[in-house]
Coordinates of C-alpha atoms (C1' of nucleotides) in Angstrom, one line a residue:
Chain F
M126 CA -37.4 8.4 57.7
N127 CA -37.9 10.0 54.5
R128 CA -35.1 9.7 52.3
E129 CA -34.9 12.7 50.4
V130 CA -33.5 14.6 53.2
A131 CA -31.1 11.8 53.8
H132 CA -29.1 13.0 50.7
S133 CA -28.2 16.5 50.3
P134 CA -27.2 15.5 46.9
S135 CA -26.2 18.7 45.3
V136 CA -22.6 18.7 46.8
F137 CA -21.4 15.9 44.9
H138 CA -20.5 15.4 41.3
K139 CA -22.5 18.2 39.6
T140 CA -25.7 17.3 37.8
S141 CA -25.7 13.7 38.1
M142 CA -27.6 13.8 41.5
T143 CA -30.2 16.0 41.6
R144 CA -33.7 15.5 43.0
C145 CA -35.7 12.1 42.8
S146 CA -39.0 12.5 42.7
H147 CA -40.2 9.0 41.4
D148 CA -37.6 7.2 43.7
F149 CA -38.9 8.0 47.1
H150 CA -40.4 4.7 47.7
V151 CA -37.6 2.3 46.0
N152 CA -35.9 0.5 49.0
C153 CA -33.6 -2.4 49.4
N154 CA -36.8 -4.2 50.7
N155 CA -39.1 -3.8 47.9
C156 CA -36.4 -4.0 45.4
R157 CA -36.4 -6.7 42.9
L158 CA -32.9 -7.3 42.9
S159 CA -32.2 -7.5 46.5
S160 CA -31.8 -11.4 46.1
I161 CA -28.6 -10.9 44.1
C162 CA -27.2 -7.7 45.0
L163 CA -25.8 -6.5 48.4
P164 CA -28.6 -7.3 50.8
L165 CA -28.5 -11.1 49.8
A166 CA -27.1 -12.2 53.0
L167 CA -28.8 -9.9 55.4
D168 CA -32.1 -10.4 57.5
I169 CA -34.9 -7.8 57.2
N170 CA -33.7 -5.5 60.3
E171 CA -30.0 -5.5 58.6
I172 CA -31.4 -4.5 55.2
D173 CA -32.9 -1.6 56.9
Q174 CA -29.8 -0.2 58.3
L175 CA -28.1 -0.6 54.8
D176 CA -31.0 0.9 53.4
R177 CA -30.8 4.0 55.4
I178 CA -27.1 5.0 54.1
I179 CA -27.8 4.1 50.3
Q180 CA -28.4 7.4 48.3
R181 CA -30.6 7.0 45.3
S182 CA -30.4 9.8 42.5
R183 CA -32.4 10.3 39.6
P184 CA -31.3 8.2 36.7
L185 CA -28.3 8.8 34.6
Q186 CA -28.7 9.7 31.0
K187 CA -26.6 7.5 28.3
G188 CA -22.9 8.5 28.6
D189 CA -23.3 10.3 31.9
H190 CA -20.7 9.6 34.5
L191 CA -20.9 7.8 37.8
Y192 CA -17.5 8.3 38.5
R193 CA -14.1 9.5 37.0
Q194 CA -10.6 8.0 36.9
D195 CA -8.7 9.8 39.6
E196 CA -11.4 11.1 41.2
E197 CA -11.5 11.0 44.9
F198 CA -13.1 7.6 46.1
R199 CA -16.4 8.1 48.1
S200 CA -18.7 5.3 47.3
V201 CA -19.2 2.0 45.6
Y202 CA -22.3 1.6 43.5
A203 CA -25.0 -1.0 42.8
V204 CA -26.8 -0.8 39.2
R205 CA -30.5 -0.9 39.8
S206 CA -31.5 -0.5 35.9
G207 CA -30.1 -0.1 32.7
S208 CA -26.1 -0.8 32.5
V209 CA -22.8 0.8 32.9
K210 CA -19.4 0.4 31.2
G211 CA -16.4 0.5 33.5
Y212 CA -13.1 1.6 31.7
S213 CA -9.5 3.4 32.4
I214 CA -7.2 5.5 30.2
T215 CA -3.6 4.1 30.2
D216 CA -0.8 6.6 30.4
N217 CA -0.5 6.5 26.6
G218 CA -3.9 7.5 26.3
Q219 CA -5.7 4.6 25.1
E220 CA -9.0 3.4 26.9
Q221 CA -9.3 -0.2 28.0
V222 CA -12.9 -1.3 29.0
T223 CA -12.6 -2.8 32.2
G224 CA -16.3 -4.6 32.4
F225 CA -20.0 -4.1 31.7
Y226 CA -22.1 -3.9 34.7
F227 CA -25.9 -5.1 34.9
P228 CA -28.7 -4.6 37.5
G229 CA -27.9 -6.3 40.9
E230 CA -23.9 -5.7 40.2
V231 CA -21.5 -3.7 42.0
L232 CA -19.0 -1.7 40.8
G233 CA -16.4 1.0 42.1
M234 CA -14.6 -1.4 44.6
D235 CA -11.3 -0.9 42.6
G236 CA -11.3 2.6 44.0
I237 CA -10.8 1.6 47.7
A238 CA -7.1 0.8 47.7
K239 CA -5.9 4.3 47.0
N240 CA -8.8 6.3 47.8
H241 CA -9.1 7.4 43.9
H242 CA -11.1 5.8 41.6
A243 CA -8.9 3.6 39.3
S244 CA -11.5 3.6 36.6
S245 CA -14.1 5.4 35.1
A246 CA -17.9 4.5 34.9
R247 CA -20.4 5.7 32.6
A248 CA -24.0 4.7 31.6
L249 CA -24.5 2.8 28.5
E250 CA -28.2 3.7 28.4
T251 CA -30.2 5.3 31.1
S252 CA -29.9 3.7 34.2
S253 CA -30.5 4.2 37.8
V254 CA -27.9 3.4 40.5
C255 CA -27.8 2.9 44.4
E256 CA -25.0 4.8 45.8
I257 CA -23.3 3.6 48.9
P258 CA -21.2 5.9 50.9
F259 CA -18.2 3.8 51.6
D260 CA -17.1 5.4 55.0
Q261 CA -20.8 4.6 56.3
F262 CA -20.7 1.2 54.7
G263 CA -17.2 0.3 56.3
E264 CA -18.8 1.0 59.6
L265 CA -21.9 -0.4 59.1
S266 CA -19.9 -3.8 58.3
Q267 CA -18.3 -3.4 61.2
R268 CA -21.5 -4.0 63.1
L269 CA -22.9 -6.5 60.7
P270 CA -20.6 -9.6 60.4
N271 CA -22.8 -10.8 57.5
L272 CA -22.4 -7.7 55.6
Q273 CA -18.7 -7.6 56.2
R274 CA -18.4 -11.3 54.8
H275 CA -20.7 -10.6 51.8
F276 CA -18.6 -7.7 51.0
F277 CA -15.5 -9.8 51.2
Q278 CA -17.2 -12.4 49.1
L279 CA -18.1 -9.4 46.4
M280 CA -14.8 -8.3 46.1
S281 CA -13.1 -11.7 46.0
Q282 CA -15.7 -12.5 43.3
E283 CA -14.4 -9.7 41.1
I284 CA -11.1 -10.9 41.6
A285 CA -11.8 -14.2 40.4
A286 CA -13.7 -13.2 37.6
D287 CA -10.9 -10.6 36.5
Q288 CA -8.7 -13.7 36.4
Q289 CA -11.0 -15.8 34.4
M290 CA -10.9 -12.7 32.2
L291 CA -7.3 -12.9 32.1
M292 CA -7.3 -16.4 30.7
Q293 CA -9.6 -15.3 28.2
L294 CA -7.4 -12.7 26.8
S295 CA -4.2 -14.6 26.9
K296 CA -5.6 -18.0 25.5
N297 CA -8.6 -17.7 23.4
T298 CA -9.2 -16.9 20.0
A299 CA -12.0 -14.4 18.8
D300 CA -14.2 -16.8 18.5
Q301 CA -14.0 -18.0 21.8
R302 CA -13.9 -14.7 23.4
V303 CA -16.9 -13.5 21.8
A304 CA -18.8 -16.5 22.5
T305 CA -18.0 -16.2 26.3
L306 CA -19.0 -13.0 26.8
L307 CA -22.5 -13.6 25.2
L308 CA -22.9 -16.6 27.5
S309 CA -22.0 -14.3 30.5
I310 CA -24.4 -11.6 29.3
S311 CA -27.1 -14.5 28.9
A312 CA -26.3 -16.0 32.4
R313 CA -26.6 -12.6 33.9
H314 CA -30.2 -12.3 32.2
R315 CA -31.1 -15.5 33.2
R316 CA -30.0 -14.6 36.9
R317 CA -32.4 -11.8 36.7
K318 CA -35.0 -13.9 35.6
L319 CA -35.2 -12.4 32.2
S320 CA -34.8 -14.2 28.6
A321 CA -31.5 -16.0 28.5
A322 CA -31.7 -16.5 24.9
N323 CA -32.9 -13.2 23.7
F324 CA -31.5 -9.5 24.6
R325 CA -30.3 -6.6 23.7
L326 CA -26.7 -5.7 23.7
P327 CA -26.4 -2.4 25.7
M328 CA -22.5 -1.6 24.6
S329 CA -21.1 -1.0 20.8
R330 CA -19.2 -3.2 18.8
T331 CA -16.3 -1.0 19.6
D332 CA -16.8 -1.6 23.3
I333 CA -16.9 -5.4 23.0
G334 CA -13.8 -5.3 21.1
N335 CA -11.8 -2.8 23.6
Y336 CA -13.2 -5.2 26.2
L337 CA -12.2 -8.3 24.7
G338 CA -8.7 -7.3 23.0
L339 CA -10.2 -7.4 19.6
T340 CA -10.5 -4.7 16.9
V341 CA -14.1 -4.0 15.6
E342 CA -13.8 -5.4 12.7
T343 CA -12.9 -8.9 14.2
V344 CA -16.0 -8.6 16.4
S345 CA -17.8 -7.9 13.6
R346 CA -17.1 -10.8 11.4
V347 CA -17.4 -13.0 14.4
F348 CA -20.9 -12.1 14.7
S349 CA -21.4 -12.7 10.9
R350 CA -19.6 -16.1 11.1
F351 CA -22.0 -17.0 14.2
Q352 CA -24.8 -16.1 12.5
K353 CA -23.6 -18.0 9.4
L354 CA -23.1 -21.2 11.4
G355 CA -26.8 -20.7 12.4
V356 CA -25.6 -20.3 16.3
L357 CA -26.7 -16.9 16.9
G358 CA -29.3 -14.5 15.5
V359 CA -27.8 -11.1 15.0
D360 CA -30.1 -8.0 14.2
N361 CA -27.6 -5.1 15.1
K362 CA -27.8 -5.1 18.7
E363 CA -30.5 -7.4 19.0
I364 CA -29.1 -11.0 19.6
A365 CA -30.9 -14.3 19.8
I366 CA -29.0 -17.6 21.1
V367 CA -30.3 -20.0 18.7
D368 CA -27.9 -22.9 19.7
P369 CA -26.8 -22.4 23.4
E370 CA -24.8 -25.4 23.2
G371 CA -23.0 -24.6 20.1
L372 CA -22.2 -21.3 21.4
Q373 CA -20.8 -23.3 24.5
T374 CA -18.8 -25.4 22.2
M375 CA -17.3 -22.3 20.7
A376 CA -16.5 -20.9 24.0
N377 CA -14.5 -23.8 24.9
G378 CA -12.1 -25.3 22.4
T379 CA -14.5 -25.7 19.6
D380 CA -12.8 -27.5 16.5
I381 CA -11.8 -31.2 16.2
N382 CA -10.6 -32.2 19.8
Chain K
M183 CA 19.1 -12.8 57.9
N184 CA 21.9 -11.8 55.7
R185 CA 20.8 -10.8 52.1
E186 CA 24.1 -12.3 50.2
V187 CA 22.4 -15.3 49.9
A188 CA 20.1 -13.9 47.8
H189 CA 22.2 -14.0 45.1
S190 CA 24.9 -16.7 45.5
P191 CA 24.8 -17.5 41.8
S192 CA 26.1 -21.1 42.3
V193 CA 24.0 -22.7 44.7
F194 CA 20.7 -22.0 43.6
H195 CA 17.7 -21.6 45.9
K196 CA 18.4 -24.5 47.5
T197 CA 20.5 -22.5 50.3
S198 CA 18.3 -19.7 50.3
M199 CA 15.8 -21.1 53.0
T200 CA 16.7 -24.1 54.8
R201 CA 15.9 -25.3 58.2
C202 CA 13.4 -23.4 60.1
S203 CA 14.8 -23.6 63.6
H204 CA 15.1 -19.6 63.5
D205 CA 11.2 -19.5 63.0
F206 CA 9.9 -20.2 66.3
H207 CA 10.2 -16.5 67.5
V208 CA 9.1 -15.0 64.1
N209 CA 6.4 -12.7 64.7
C210 CA 4.7 -9.8 62.8
N211 CA 6.6 -7.5 65.2
N212 CA 10.2 -8.3 64.3
C213 CA 9.1 -9.0 60.6
R214 CA 11.0 -7.2 58.3
L215 CA 8.1 -7.1 56.0
S216 CA 5.4 -6.0 58.3
S217 CA 5.6 -2.0 56.9
I218 CA 4.6 -3.6 53.5
C219 CA 2.6 -6.5 54.7
L220 CA -1.0 -6.8 56.7
P221 CA 0.3 -5.1 59.8
L222 CA 0.9 -2.0 57.9
A223 CA -2.0 -0.3 59.2
L224 CA -2.0 -1.4 62.6
D225 CA -0.5 -0.2 66.1
I226 CA 1.5 -2.4 68.1
N227 CA -1.4 -3.7 70.3
E228 CA -3.6 -4.5 67.0
I229 CA -0.4 -6.3 65.5
D230 CA -0.3 -8.6 68.3
Q231 CA -3.6 -9.5 68.2
L232 CA -3.3 -10.4 64.4
D233 CA -0.1 -11.9 65.3
R234 CA -1.9 -14.5 67.8
I235 CA -3.9 -15.8 64.9
I236 CA -1.2 -16.3 62.2
Q237 CA 0.1 -19.9 61.6
R238 CA 3.7 -20.5 60.5
S239 CA 4.7 -23.9 59.3
R240 CA 8.3 -24.8 58.3
P241 CA 9.3 -23.7 54.6
L242 CA 7.7 -25.0 51.6
Q243 CA 10.2 -26.7 49.2
K244 CA 10.0 -25.8 45.4
G245 CA 6.6 -27.2 43.8
D246 CA 4.9 -27.8 47.3
H247 CA 1.3 -26.6 47.0
L248 CA -0.1 -23.9 49.2
Y249 CA -3.5 -24.6 48.2
R250 CA -5.2 -26.5 45.3
Q251 CA -8.0 -25.1 43.0
D252 CA -11.3 -26.2 44.2
E253 CA -10.0 -27.0 48.0
E254 CA -12.1 -25.8 50.6
F255 CA -11.2 -22.2 51.3
R256 CA -9.9 -21.8 54.8
S257 CA -7.3 -19.2 54.9
V258 CA -5.2 -16.5 53.1
Y259 CA -1.3 -16.5 53.1
A260 CA 1.4 -13.7 53.3
V261 CA 4.4 -14.7 51.3
R262 CA 7.3 -14.5 54.0
S263 CA 10.3 -15.3 51.7
G264 CA 10.6 -16.9 48.4
S265 CA 8.0 -16.8 46.1
V266 CA 5.0 -18.2 44.8
K267 CA 3.0 -18.9 41.6
G268 CA -0.8 -18.9 41.3
Y269 CA -2.3 -20.5 38.3
S270 CA -5.5 -22.2 37.8
I271 CA -7.0 -25.2 35.4
T272 CA -9.5 -24.1 32.8
D273 CA -12.0 -26.8 31.8
N274 CA -10.4 -27.8 28.9
G275 CA -7.4 -28.5 31.0
Q276 CA -4.6 -25.7 30.1
E277 CA -3.1 -24.0 32.9
Q278 CA -3.2 -20.1 33.2
V279 CA -0.8 -18.6 35.3
T280 CA -2.5 -15.6 37.4
G281 CA -0.1 -14.0 39.3
F282 CA 3.6 -14.3 40.9
Y283 CA 3.8 -13.5 44.3
F284 CA 6.9 -12.3 46.5
P285 CA 7.9 -11.6 50.2
G286 CA 5.0 -9.3 51.6
E287 CA 2.2 -9.7 49.5
V288 CA -0.7 -11.8 50.1
L289 CA -2.7 -14.3 48.1
G290 CA -5.7 -16.4 48.3
M291 CA -8.3 -14.2 48.3
D292 CA -10.1 -15.4 45.3
G293 CA -11.3 -18.3 47.0
I294 CA -13.4 -16.2 49.7
A295 CA -16.5 -15.9 47.2
K296 CA -17.3 -19.3 46.9
N297 CA -15.6 -20.7 50.1
H298 CA -13.3 -22.8 47.7
H299 CA -10.1 -21.9 46.2
A300 CA -10.6 -20.6 42.7
S301 CA -6.8 -21.1 41.8
S302 CA -3.9 -23.4 43.0
A303 CA -0.5 -22.0 44.4
R304 CA 2.7 -23.4 44.6
A305 CA 5.8 -22.4 45.9
L306 CA 8.6 -21.5 43.1
E307 CA 11.5 -22.0 45.2
T308 CA 11.9 -23.0 48.8
S309 CA 9.7 -20.6 50.6
S310 CA 8.0 -19.3 53.6
V311 CA 4.6 -18.1 54.1
C312 CA 2.2 -16.9 57.0
E313 CA -1.1 -18.5 57.1
I314 CA -4.0 -16.3 58.2
P315 CA -7.1 -18.6 58.8
F316 CA -9.8 -16.5 57.5
D317 CA -12.7 -17.2 59.9
Q318 CA -10.7 -15.8 62.9
F319 CA -9.2 -12.9 60.6
G320 CA -13.2 -11.9 59.5
E321 CA -13.8 -11.7 63.6
L322 CA -10.7 -9.7 64.3
S323 CA -11.4 -7.3 61.4
Q324 CA -14.7 -6.7 63.0
R325 CA -13.1 -5.4 66.0
L326 CA -10.2 -3.5 64.5
P327 CA -11.6 -0.9 61.9
N328 CA -7.8 -0.5 60.8
L329 CA -7.7 -4.2 59.9
Q330 CA -11.1 -4.2 57.8
R331 CA -10.1 -1.1 55.9
H332 CA -6.8 -2.3 54.9
F333 CA -8.1 -5.6 53.9
F334 CA -10.5 -4.1 51.7
Q335 CA -7.7 -2.1 50.4
L336 CA -5.7 -5.1 49.9
M337 CA -8.6 -6.8 47.8
S338 CA -9.4 -3.5 45.9
Q339 CA -5.8 -3.6 44.9
E340 CA -6.0 -7.0 43.6
I341 CA -8.6 -6.1 41.7
A342 CA -7.2 -3.0 40.5
A343 CA -3.9 -4.8 39.3
D344 CA -5.8 -7.5 37.7
Q345 CA -7.5 -4.8 35.4
Q346 CA -3.9 -3.4 34.9
M347 CA -3.2 -6.8 33.6
L348 CA -6.3 -7.2 31.4
M349 CA -4.9 -3.9 29.7
Q350 CA -1.5 -5.4 29.2
L351 CA -2.9 -8.6 27.8
S352 CA -5.5 -6.9 25.2
K353 CA -3.4 -4.2 24.3
N354 CA 0.3 -4.7 24.4
T355 CA 2.8 -6.3 22.3
A356 CA 5.3 -9.0 23.5
D357 CA 8.0 -6.6 24.1
Q358 CA 5.7 -4.2 26.1
R359 CA 4.6 -7.3 28.3
V360 CA 7.8 -8.5 28.9
A361 CA 9.2 -5.1 29.8
T362 CA 6.1 -4.3 31.9
L363 CA 6.6 -7.5 33.8
L364 CA 10.3 -6.7 34.5
L365 CA 9.4 -3.4 35.6
S366 CA 6.8 -4.6 38.2
I367 CA 9.1 -7.3 39.6
S368 CA 12.0 -4.6 39.7
A369 CA 9.7 -2.4 41.8
R370 CA 8.6 -5.0 44.1
H371 CA 12.4 -5.6 44.7
R372 CA 12.7 -1.7 45.7
R373 CA 9.9 -1.9 47.9
R374 CA 11.8 -4.7 49.9
K375 CA 15.0 -2.6 49.9
L376 CA 16.4 -4.9 47.3
S377 CA 18.3 -4.1 44.2
A378 CA 15.8 -3.1 41.3
A379 CA 18.6 -3.6 38.9
N380 CA 19.8 -7.0 39.6
F381 CA 17.8 -10.0 40.5
R382 CA 16.7 -13.3 40.1
L383 CA 13.8 -14.5 38.4
P384 CA 12.2 -17.6 40.3
M385 CA 10.0 -18.6 37.5
S386 CA 10.7 -20.3 34.3
R387 CA 10.3 -19.0 30.7
T388 CA 7.5 -21.0 30.3
D389 CA 5.6 -19.4 33.4
I390 CA 6.4 -16.1 32.1
G391 CA 5.0 -16.6 28.9
N392 CA 2.1 -18.1 30.4
Y393 CA 1.2 -15.3 32.4
L394 CA 2.1 -12.9 29.7
G395 CA -0.5 -14.7 27.0
L396 CA 3.1 -15.7 25.2
T397 CA 4.8 -18.6 24.0
V398 CA 8.2 -19.4 25.5
E399 CA 9.6 -18.8 22.4
T400 CA 8.4 -15.2 22.1
V401 CA 9.5 -14.6 25.5
S402 CA 12.9 -16.0 24.8
R403 CA 13.4 -13.9 21.7
V404 CA 12.3 -10.7 23.6
F405 CA 14.8 -11.3 26.2
S406 CA 17.2 -11.8 23.3
R407 CA 16.4 -8.8 21.8
F408 CA 16.4 -6.7 25.0
Q409 CA 20.1 -7.8 25.5
K410 CA 21.0 -7.0 22.1
L411 CA 19.7 -3.4 22.4
G412 CA 21.6 -3.2 25.4
V413 CA 18.5 -2.7 27.8
L414 CA 18.9 -6.0 29.8
G415 CA 21.3 -8.2 30.7
V416 CA 20.6 -11.6 30.9
D417 CA 22.1 -14.8 32.0
N418 CA 19.4 -17.4 32.1
K419 CA 17.5 -16.5 35.3
E420 CA 19.6 -13.6 36.3
I421 CA 18.4 -10.3 35.0
A422 CA 20.1 -7.0 35.4
I423 CA 18.3 -3.9 34.2
V424 CA 20.8 -2.0 32.4
D425 CA 19.1 0.8 30.8
P426 CA 15.9 1.7 33.3
E427 CA 14.5 4.3 31.0
G428 CA 14.9 2.4 28.1
L429 CA 13.0 -0.7 29.6
Q430 CA 10.5 1.8 30.8
T431 CA 10.1 3.2 27.2
M432 CA 9.6 -0.4 25.9
A433 CA 7.0 -1.1 28.2
N434 CA 5.0 1.9 27.2
G435 CA 4.4 2.6 23.5
T436 CA 8.0 2.6 22.3
D437 CA 8.6 3.4 18.7
I438 CA 8.1 6.7 17.1
N439 CA 5.6 8.5 18.9
Chain O
dC87 C1' 32.2 -41.1 31.9
dG88 C1' 28.1 -41.3 28.8
dC89 C1' 23.5 -40.7 28.6
dC90 C1' 19.1 -38.5 29.3
dC91 C1' 16.1 -34.8 30.2
dG92 C1' 14.2 -30.4 31.2
dG93 C1' 14.5 -25.5 30.2
dC94 C1' 16.4 -22.4 27.0
dT95 C1' 17.7 -20.2 22.6
dT96 C1' 17.4 -19.5 17.4
dG97 C1' 15.3 -20.3 12.8
dA98 C1' 12.0 -20.9 9.1
dC99 C1' 7.4 -20.8 8.2
dG100 C1' 1.8 -20.3 8.8
dT101 C1' -1.7 -18.2 10.4
dG102 C1' -5.2 -15.2 13.1
dT103 C1' -6.1 -11.1 13.5
dG104 C1' -5.0 -5.8 12.8
dT105 C1' -4.7 -2.6 9.3
dC106 C1' -6.6 0.2 5.7
dA107 C1' -10.1 1.3 2.9
dA108 C1' -14.9 1.3 1.0
dG109 C1' -19.6 1.1 1.4
dC110 C1' -24.1 0.4 4.0
dC111 C1' -27.7 1.9 6.9
dA112 C1' -30.1 4.6 10.4
dC113 C1' -30.9 8.6 12.4
dA114 C1' -30.6 13.6 13.1
dG115 C1' -30.3 18.4 11.6
dG116 C1' -30.7 22.1 8.5
Chain J
dC95 C1' -35.6 16.4 0.7
dC96 C1' -30.5 16.3 1.0
dT97 C1' -26.4 15.8 3.6
dG98 C1' -23.6 14.8 7.2
dT99 C1' -22.4 11.4 11.1
dG100 C1' -21.5 7.4 13.6
dG101 C1' -22.1 2.4 14.2
dC102 C1' -21.4 -1.5 11.6
dT103 C1' -20.1 -4.5 8.0
dT104 C1' -17.0 -6.5 4.5
dG105 C1' -12.7 -7.1 1.6
dA106 C1' -7.5 -7.1 0.4
dC107 C1' -3.4 -7.4 2.5
dA108 C1' 0.5 -7.4 6.2
dC109 C1' 3.0 -8.6 10.3
dA110 C1' 3.2 -10.0 14.9
dC111 C1' 3.2 -13.9 17.2
dG112 C1' 2.5 -19.1 17.3
dT113 C1' 3.9 -23.5 15.6
dC114 C1' 7.3 -26.8 14.3
dA115 C1' 11.9 -28.3 14.3
dA116 C1' 16.8 -28.3 15.6
dG117 C1' 20.5 -27.5 18.6
dC118 C1' 22.6 -26.1 23.0
dC119 C1' 23.6 -26.4 27.8
dG120 C1' 23.7 -28.0 32.7
dG121 C1' 22.4 -31.3 36.1
dG122 C1' 21.6 -36.0 37.7
dC123 C1' 22.2 -40.5 37.3
dG124 C1' 23.6 -45.3 36.1

DNA sequence: CGCCCGGCTTGACGTGTGTCAAGCCACAGG
DNA sequence: CCTGTGGCTTGACACACGTCAAGCCGGGCG
């Protein structure tokens, strides 16, 4: 089944979805990420069924929105390349970054409850995503117990991760928060078989600060301090984790326990 | 189920829920909470099927555990009466309160991902819960699209709520956090057709502080200040919201915007 | 009764991080 | 080329909240 008839894409969110010339041969079976993404728990035949409902559009440019807060909820999304920032705007107009999403990770699940997105998502760099229409996905997981179970797990994981994050924000110092974030990003790179020690941060210091509940200045100071301590190499957005154990120590209680 | 036990101030919670002789006939169909709990989206026949897998044990005493962190995950739970505190322990041994659960609310979903509970849950007072074995629940929701969908929504809601909470912790002052928590508890009372203005906090100041990322002392001071400002009436754990709009103002940006 | 103990309140003081302000650097556009 | 702009860094200072300490209150128990 050729896929480009499958998604008459024009109907949805304006420009973000158009034609996709180079993508015609991408599918879950040949995707490098299938082992850490939604297909994880499925057999070949099941993956095929999943693949059939997935829509792949041309890449998003930096700053493009995947979805916007309060928009009607239609799909969840899996990041295929690049990176995405999730954020929401409070009543009093402040932005709160709720997460960063890397390849193989799924976002948009917070919109299921109210059938409207509870947050916005936008590309931090040129990125491509798989769109998974939720109606069809719900039907499919009705038929594929493995898929249902895996999606339950995915959502559960997000809950657990958010609660970890709560811990971060309520109990930890600036040093600990930054260290933990870096370790988290590092681990996610490792999961994708990329270097866990050297990587580029796709987001700005401002976003990091916002996410961690700190100001830009504080984030900047922490980076500087870590570099001075020989734990990190920092060249603008290029990060080198020089002393992983040291960083882990910072992430925990550090100091003189 | 007469409601005046709820606020007999002298006797405290001891009386609020004692023997469970009356529990043998409790089921989702006659449960006052069915309209806000899991059965919400189901028709009579479906509720019956759900009801058949639910296990109801005798009430938990204050301090009893519903489940413990790292224990094998078997069930999710719905609170029927009383209240429950969710918390987890970090590597470095600190406790972090992750949530408070009132009647009609479902907890334990953070354990699905790893098949082990990511947190512990214990009763803040004498409480009763419905246990929902997750294997059977999974099968059932395979057959009942409404149930699957509702559970997706429930988990989504938890994700969205946690992200709201992230916002709280990273951006708000002590005043705002406490005000928001009180408003949340108030709203949840209203949902159960109880007084939104007068209620008893089942948790200690320490728990509140832990949950909100504040110290006991700060929480106490905020309560005092709110009382002095005429927004709140505070008599130990008995709370009266004297000026709901004022409290709402505190919860937002307050001050001279 | 008197004692202890845990939960709560209140005060005095210290500190981590926010705020404000200035300056640097890279890059884009005229 | 110069200039503007946005992201980042660094310093000086202020303040909200944590820390430490003392005291109150009510309940349980010998």
